[in-house]
CSV table of C-alpha atoms in Angstrom, one decimal:
chain,number,residue,atom,x,y,z
K,105,MET,CA,76.1,33.4,-37.7
K,106,THR,CA,77.9,33.0,-40.9
K,107,SER,CA,77.5,30.5,-43.5
K,108,THR,CA,80.7,28.8,-42.0
K,109,LEU,CA,79.9,28.8,-38.8
K,110,ARG,CA,76.6,27.1,-39.5
K,111,ARG,CA,78.5,24.3,-41.8
K,112,LEU,CA,80.9,23.9,-38.9
K,113,LEU,CA,78.0,23.5,-36.1
K,114,GLY,CA,75.9,21.6,-37.9
K,115,GLY,CA,78.8,19.3,-39.2
K,116,PHE,CA,79.2,18.8,-35.1
K,117,LEU,CA,75.9,18.6,-34.4
K,118,LEU,CA,75.8,15.3,-37.0
K,119,CYS,CA,78.5,13.6,-35.5
K,120,LEU,CA,77.5,13.9,-31.8
K,121,PRO,CA,75.6,10.5,-32.1
K,122,ILE,CA,78.5,8.5,-34.1
K,123,ALA,CA,80.9,9.8,-31.7
K,124,ALA,CA,78.4,8.7,-28.7
K,125,VAL,CA,78.2,4.7,-30.6
K,126,ALA,CA,81.7,5.3,-31.4
K,127,GLN,CA,82.7,5.5,-27.1
K,128,PHE,CA,79.6,3.1,-26.4
K,129,PRO,CA,79.9,1.0,-24.7
K,130,ASN,CA,83.2,1.9,-22.6
K,131,GLY,CA,83.8,-1.1,-20.6
K,132,PRO,CA,80.9,-3.4,-19.1
K,133,VAL,CA,77.7,-2.6,-18.7
K,134,ARG,CA,75.7,-2.6,-15.5
K,135,LEU,CA,72.6,-4.1,-15.5
K,136,ASN,CA,70.5,-3.1,-12.1
K,137,VAL,CA,67.5,-5.2,-10.9
K,138,GLY,CA,65.9,-4.5,-7.7
K,139,PHE,CA,64.6,-8.5,-6.5
K,140,PRO,CA,67.0,-11.4,-5.1
K,141,PRO,CA,69.3,-13.7,-6.9
K,142,GLY,CA,66.6,-16.6,-8.1
K,143,THR,CA,63.8,-14.5,-8.5
K,144,GLY,CA,61.8,-14.0,-11.6
K,145,PRO,CA,63.3,-10.6,-12.4
K,146,ASP,CA,66.7,-12.0,-11.5
K,147,ILE,CA,66.3,-15.0,-14.0
K,148,VAL,CA,65.4,-12.0,-16.9
K,149,ALA,CA,68.4,-10.1,-16.1
K,150,ARG,CA,71.1,-12.6,-16.7
K,151,THR,CA,69.4,-14.5,-19.3
K,152,LEU,CA,69.3,-10.9,-20.9
K,153,SER,CA,72.8,-10.1,-19.5
K,154,GLN,CA,74.2,-13.8,-21.4
K,155,HIS,CA,72.8,-13.1,-24.8
K,156,MET,CA,73.0,-9.3,-25.0
K,157,GLY,CA,76.9,-8.7,-23.9
K,158,PRO,CA,78.6,-10.8,-27.1
K,159,LEU,CA,76.0,-8.2,-29.3
K,160,LEU,CA,77.8,-5.0,-27.1
K,161,GLY,CA,81.0,-6.8,-27.3
K,162,GLU,CA,81.4,-6.3,-23.0
K,163,SER,CA,79.9,-8.2,-20.4
K,164,VAL,CA,76.7,-7.2,-18.9
K,165,VAL,CA,77.1,-7.4,-15.1
K,166,VAL,CA,73.8,-7.6,-12.9
K,167,GLU,CA,73.9,-5.9,-9.9
K,168,ASN,CA,71.2,-7.1,-7.7
K,169,LYS,CA,70.1,-3.6,-5.5
K,170,VAL,CA,67.0,-5.0,-3.5
K,171,GLY,CA,64.6,-3.7,-1.5
K,172,ALA,CA,61.2,-1.9,-1.4
K,173,GLY,CA,59.6,-3.3,-4.1
K,174,GLY,CA,62.4,-2.1,-6.8
K,175,GLN,CA,62.3,1.3,-5.7
K,176,ILE,CA,66.3,0.9,-4.8
K,177,ALA,CA,67.4,-0.4,-8.2
K,178,ALA,CA,65.9,2.6,-9.8
K,179,GLN,CA,66.4,5.3,-7.4
K,180,ALA,CA,70.1,4.4,-8.0
K,181,VAL,CA,70.0,4.3,-11.9
K,182,ALA,CA,68.1,7.6,-11.7
K,183,ARG,CA,71.2,8.7,-10.2
K,184,SER,CA,73.8,7.5,-12.7
K,185,PRO,CA,75.9,9.3,-15.5
K,186,ALA,CA,73.7,9.4,-18.8
K,187,ASP,CA,76.1,7.3,-20.7
K,188,GLY,CA,74.0,3.9,-21.2
K,189,GLN,CA,76.7,2.2,-18.8
K,190,THR,CA,74.5,1.7,-16.1
K,191,LEU,CA,70.6,-0.2,-16.6
K,192,LEU,CA,67.8,-0.8,-15.2
K,193,LEU,CA,65.4,-4.0,-15.7
K,194,GLY,CA,62.2,-1.5,-14.6
K,195,GLU,CA,59.0,-3.9,-13.6
K,196,VAL,CA,55.1,-2.6,-13.1
K,197,GLY,CA,55.9,-2.0,-9.3
K,198,SER,CA,58.1,0.3,-9.1
K,199,ILE,CA,58.0,2.5,-12.6
K,200,SER,CA,54.2,2.2,-13.1
K,201,ILE,CA,52.3,1.7,-9.7
K,202,SER,CA,54.7,3.5,-6.9
K,203,PRO,CA,54.7,6.6,-8.6
K,204,ALA,CA,50.9,7.1,-7.8
K,205,THR,CA,51.5,4.9,-4.2
K,206,TYR,CA,54.1,7.1,-2.6
K,207,ARG,CA,54.4,10.5,-1.3
K,208,ASN,CA,58.2,10.6,-1.3
K,209,LEU,CA,59.0,8.6,-3.9
K,210,ASN,CA,63.1,9.4,-4.9
K,211,TYR,CA,62.5,9.3,-8.1
K,212,ASP,CA,60.2,10.1,-11.2
K,213,PRO,CA,59.9,8.1,-13.8
K,214,PRO,CA,59.3,10.2,-17.1
K,215,ARG,CA,61.3,12.5,-15.8
K,216,ASP,CA,64.6,10.4,-14.8
K,217,PHE,CA,64.4,7.1,-17.2
K,218,ALA,CA,64.9,7.2,-20.8
K,219,PRO,CA,62.8,4.3,-22.2
K,220,ILE,CA,64.4,1.2,-24.5
K,221,SER,CA,62.5,-1.9,-24.5
K,222,GLU,CA,60.1,-4.0,-23.0
K,223,VAL,CA,61.4,-7.4,-22.7
K,224,VAL,CA,59.3,-10.1,-21.4
K,225,ARG,CA,55.8,-10.0,-19.5
K,226,ALA,CA,53.9,-12.7,-17.3
K,227,ASP,CA,50.6,-12.9,-16.1
K,228,PHE,CA,49.3,-13.7,-12.7
K,229,VAL,CA,47.2,-16.2,-11.6
K,230,LEU,CA,45.0,-16.0,-8.9
K,231,VAL,CA,45.9,-18.7,-5.6
K,232,VAL,CA,44.6,-20.5,-3.0
K,233,PRO,CA,45.8,-23.3,-0.5
K,234,ALA,CA,44.7,-26.8,-1.7
K,235,ASP,CA,42.6,-27.5,1.3
K,236,SER,CA,40.6,-24.0,0.8
K,237,PRO,CA,36.6,-24.5,0.2
K,238,TYR,CA,37.0,-22.5,-2.8
K,239,GLN,CA,36.8,-24.9,-6.1
K,240,ASP,CA,36.5,-22.0,-8.5
K,241,LEU,CA,36.5,-18.1,-9.0
K,242,ALA,CA,32.8,-18.4,-8.6
K,243,ALA,CA,32.6,-20.1,-5.3
K,244,PHE,CA,35.5,-17.3,-3.8
K,245,VAL,CA,33.6,-14.5,-4.5
K,246,ASP,CA,30.6,-15.5,-3.7
K,247,GLY,CA,32.2,-17.2,-0.4
K,248,ALA,CA,34.2,-13.3,-0.2
K,249,ARG,CA,31.0,-11.9,-0.4
K,250,LYS,CA,28.9,-13.8,2.2
K,251,ALA,CA,32.4,-13.4,4.8
K,252,ALA,CA,31.7,-12.0,7.9
K,253,ASP,CA,35.0,-11.2,8.3
K,254,ARG,CA,37.1,-9.8,4.9
K,255,LEU,CA,39.3,-12.4,3.3
K,256,ASN,CA,43.4,-12.0,3.6
K,257,PHE,CA,45.0,-11.5,0.5
K,258,ALA,CA,48.6,-12.4,0.4
K,259,THR,CA,50.9,-9.4,-1.3
K,260,PHE,CA,54.8,-9.4,-1.5
K,261,GLY,CA,54.7,-5.8,-0.3
K,262,ALA,CA,52.6,-3.2,-0.5
K,263,GLY,CA,52.1,-0.9,-3.4
K,264,THR,CA,53.4,-4.3,-5.8
K,265,PRO,CA,51.2,-5.7,-8.7
K,266,GLY,CA,49.7,-8.0,-6.7
K,267,HIS,CA,48.7,-6.0,-3.8
K,268,PHE,CA,46.7,-3.9,-6.2
K,269,GLY,CA,45.8,-6.3,-8.4
K,270,ALA,CA,43.7,-7.7,-5.8
K,271,GLU,CA,42.3,-4.4,-4.8
K,272,LEU,CA,41.3,-4.4,-8.7
K,273,PHE,CA,39.7,-8.0,-8.3
K,274,ALA,CA,37.7,-6.9,-5.0
K,275,ARG,CA,36.3,-3.7,-6.8
K,276,GLU,CA,35.3,-5.5,-9.8
K,277,ALA,CA,33.6,-8.2,-7.7
K,278,GLY,CA,31.9,-6.4,-5.4
K,279,MET,CA,33.7,-8.0,-2.2
K,280,LYS,CA,36.2,-6.8,0.3
K,281,ILE,CA,39.5,-7.7,0.9
K,282,GLU,CA,42.4,-7.6,3.5
K,283,ALA,CA,45.7,-7.0,1.9
K,284,ILE,CA,48.8,-9.2,4.3
K,285,HIS,CA,51.9,-7.4,2.8
K,286,TYR,CA,54.6,-10.0,3.5
K,287,ARG,CA,58.3,-9.0,3.1
K,288,SER,CA,59.4,-11.7,0.6
K,289,THR,CA,57.9,-14.3,-1.8
K,290,GLY,CA,58.9,-17.1,-0.2
K,291,ASP,CA,57.3,-15.9,3.1
K,292,ALA,CA,54.2,-15.1,1.4
K,293,VAL,CA,54.0,-18.2,0.0
K,294,SER,CA,54.9,-20.0,2.9
K,295,GLY,CA,51.7,-18.2,4.5
K,296,LEU,CA,49.2,-19.0,1.9
K,297,VAL,CA,50.5,-22.9,1.8
K,298,SER,CA,49.6,-23.2,5.7
K,299,GLY,CA,46.5,-21.3,5.3
K,300,ALA,CA,47.2,-18.2,7.0
K,301,VAL,CA,45.8,-16.8,4.3
K,302,GLN,CA,43.2,-16.9,2.0
K,303,ALA,CA,44.1,-16.1,-1.8
K,304,ALA,CA,46.9,-14.4,-3.8
K,305,PHE,CA,48.3,-13.4,-7.0
K,306,VAL,CA,51.5,-14.8,-8.3
K,307,THR,CA,53.0,-14.9,-11.4
K,308,THR,CA,52.3,-17.9,-13.8
K,309,ALA,CA,56.4,-18.8,-13.2
K,310,LEU,CA,55.6,-18.9,-9.7
K,311,ALA,CA,52.0,-20.7,-10.3
K,312,VAL,CA,52.9,-24.2,-11.9
K,313,PRO,CA,55.4,-25.6,-9.5
K,314,GLN,CA,53.4,-24.9,-6.5
K,315,VAL,CA,49.6,-25.5,-8.7
K,316,GLN,CA,51.6,-28.8,-9.9
K,317,GLY,CA,53.0,-29.6,-6.5
K,318,GLY,CA,49.6,-29.9,-5.0
K,319,LYS,CA,50.5,-27.4,-2.2
K,320,LEU,CA,48.3,-24.4,-4.0
K,321,ARG,CA,45.3,-24.6,-6.3
K,322,ALA,CA,44.8,-22.0,-9.2
K,323,LEU,CA,41.2,-20.7,-9.9
K,324,ALA,CA,41.6,-17.9,-12.8
K,325,ILE,CA,44.7,-16.2,-14.8
K,326,THR,CA,44.9,-12.8,-15.7
K,327,GLY,CA,45.9,-12.6,-19.3
K,328,ALA,CA,43.7,-12.9,-22.6
K,329,GLN,CA,44.4,-15.9,-23.3
K,330,ARG,CA,44.8,-19.6,-21.0
K,331,SER,CA,48.5,-20.3,-20.0
K,332,PRO,CA,49.8,-23.3,-21.9
K,333,ALA,CA,51.2,-24.4,-18.6
K,334,LEU,CA,48.0,-24.1,-16.6
K,335,ALA,CA,45.9,-25.3,-19.6
K,336,ALA,CA,42.5,-25.8,-17.4
K,337,VAL,CA,42.5,-22.8,-16.1
K,338,PRO,CA,40.4,-20.0,-17.0
K,339,THR,CA,40.8,-16.4,-17.3
K,340,PHE,CA,38.9,-13.9,-15.7
K,341,ALA,CA,37.4,-12.3,-19.1
K,342,GLU,CA,35.9,-16.5,-19.1
K,343,ARG,CA,34.2,-16.0,-16.0
K,344,GLY,CA,32.7,-12.5,-16.6
K,345,LEU,CA,35.1,-10.3,-15.1
K,346,PRO,CA,37.2,-8.7,-18.2
K,347,ALA,CA,38.6,-6.0,-16.3
K,348,VAL,CA,40.9,-8.4,-14.2
K,349,ASN,CA,43.7,-8.4,-16.9
K,350,PHE,CA,46.5,-7.0,-15.9
K,351,GLY,CA,50.1,-8.1,-15.7
K,352,ALA,CA,53.8,-8.2,-15.0
K,353,TRP,CA,56.3,-6.2,-17.2
K,354,PHE,CA,59.6,-5.9,-17.4
K,355,ALA,CA,61.6,-3.1,-19.5
K,356,LEU,CA,64.8,-1.7,-19.9
K,357,PHE,CA,65.6,1.7,-19.0
K,358,ALA,CA,69.1,4.3,-19.0
K,359,PRO,CA,68.9,7.2,-16.9
K,360,ALA,CA,67.1,10.3,-18.7
K,361,GLY,CA,69.3,12.6,-21.0
K,362,THR,CA,70.9,9.1,-22.6
K,363,PRO,CA,71.8,10.3,-26.0
K,364,ASP,CA,69.5,8.5,-28.5
K,365,ALA,CA,72.2,6.9,-30.7
K,366,VAL,CA,73.0,4.6,-27.6
K,367,LEU,CA,69.3,4.1,-26.8
K,368,ASN,CA,69.1,2.6,-30.2
K,369,ARG,CA,71.8,0.6,-30.1
K,370,LEU,CA,70.6,-0.8,-26.5
K,371,GLN,CA,67.4,-1.6,-28.3
K,372,LYS,CA,68.6,-3.1,-30.9
K,373,ASP,CA,71.0,-5.4,-29.5
K,374,SER,CA,68.6,-6.1,-26.3
K,375,ALA,CA,65.4,-7.4,-28.8
K,376,GLN,CA,67.8,-9.0,-31.0
K,377,ALA,CA,69.6,-11.0,-27.8
K,378,LEU,CA,65.7,-12.2,-27.0
K,379,THR,CA,65.2,-13.9,-30.3
K,380,GLN,CA,68.6,-16.5,-29.6
K,381,PRO,CA,66.8,-19.8,-29.1
K,382,ALA,CA,68.5,-21.0,-25.5
K,383,ALA,CA,66.5,-16.9,-24.3
K,384,VAL,CA,63.8,-17.7,-25.6
K,385,ARG,CA,64.0,-21.3,-24.3
K,386,SER,CA,65.3,-20.3,-20.6
K,387,LEU,CA,62.4,-17.5,-19.9
K,388,GLY,CA,59.5,-19.6,-21.4
K,389,GLU,CA,60.2,-21.9,-18.9
K,390,ALA,CA,60.4,-19.4,-16.4
K,391,GLY,CA,57.0,-18.4,-17.4
K,392,PHE,CA,57.8,-14.9,-19.2
K,393,VAL,CA,56.6,-14.2,-22.8
K,394,VAL,CA,59.5,-12.6,-24.4
K,395,VAL,CA,58.4,-9.4,-26.3
K,396,GLY,CA,61.5,-7.1,-27.3
K,397,SER,CA,59.5,-3.8,-28.2
K,398,ASP,CA,61.0,-0.5,-29.9
K,399,ARG,CA,61.2,2.8,-27.4
K,400,PRO,CA,57.5,4.2,-29.1
K,401,ALA,CA,56.3,0.8,-28.0
K,402,LEU,CA,57.6,1.1,-24.7
K,403,GLN,CA,56.3,4.3,-24.4
K,404,ALA,CA,53.0,3.8,-25.5
K,405,LEU,CA,52.7,1.0,-22.5
K,406,LEU,CA,53.9,3.2,-19.7
K,407,ALA,CA,51.3,6.2,-20.6
K,408,SER,CA,48.7,3.3,-20.6
K,409,GLU,CA,50.0,1.6,-17.6
K,410,SER,CA,50.6,4.8,-15.5
K,411,LYS,CA,47.0,6.1,-16.3
K,412,ARG,CA,45.2,2.0,-15.3
K,413,TRP,CA,47.6,1.9,-12.0
K,414,ALA,CA,47.1,5.4,-11.3
K,415,ASP,CA,43.3,5.0,-11.3
K,416,VAL,CA,43.1,1.8,-9.1
K,417,VAL,CA,45.3,3.2,-6.2
K,418,LYS,CA,43.0,6.3,-6.2
K,419,ALA,CA,40.3,4.4,-6.0
K,420,THR,CA,41.3,2.6,-3.2
K,421,GLY,CA,42.2,5.5,-0.8
K,422,PHE,CA,46.1,3.9,-0.5
K,423,ARG,CA,49.1,6.3,0.1
K,424,ALA,CA,52.5,5.7,1.3
K,425,ASP,CA,55.0,7.4,2.9
């Protein structure tokens, strides 16, 4: 290769990131979320889209592709063009748990997605019906150990954080449970309130109104610290179960192969959007903690979470088609 050709090629390659940014965004950006309108993930997506659109100079349109615990939305984004125009609000279930759970998953997160930024996270709360005989975590664990039959745990679907979080809790506490998988959050909460099931892990956002309304009782929270909204509820660590420390996180992804310059632009604008006071307030009221991480931090989170949940899934022996 001649020196002139090398210079021309080098100049061309240097121009690629600039060209990618100059052409992006080229029309509205679609943000796919795998859960119904009005749910926590949808609130996160719509808050982000509202504040991110003006920074991008184009509207960010939320598309609810509901079903299979977020897998349908993930699959749609995995098959989209790698131009930054189609994004995924992924979460721990579809990104870090499903690959260890499902034999025939139609996407592979490390292969199919380019991580952009962790957007928000939330803790889980162990809740029981308001008239449950279990007044605190110790009584619950003792009752579960002594029960002739396994206690029924409601989940929002097989392979979700609430499912394997319950399995993790059971393993650490030395007890047996039976996971009862409901089709929706509303159905699971209804089953819990009615007493059809004895317990569930729900996000702080979902727990607060139910506990304050006297329908559920909160026994412990999975975070490292107590929630200001449920200040009287201890952490699992405070009650001697430090390994029961997991949460729901939501992160922004693009299809694999999206140019770095576009990914960097999306990371910068999404993180800046999350600093807006109105965004912080809206997400806080919904029970979320704003993160807005950089790309390497999200990569590190994904590596850690994938290993953690793969170990939990393996220990249960659970596999699904």
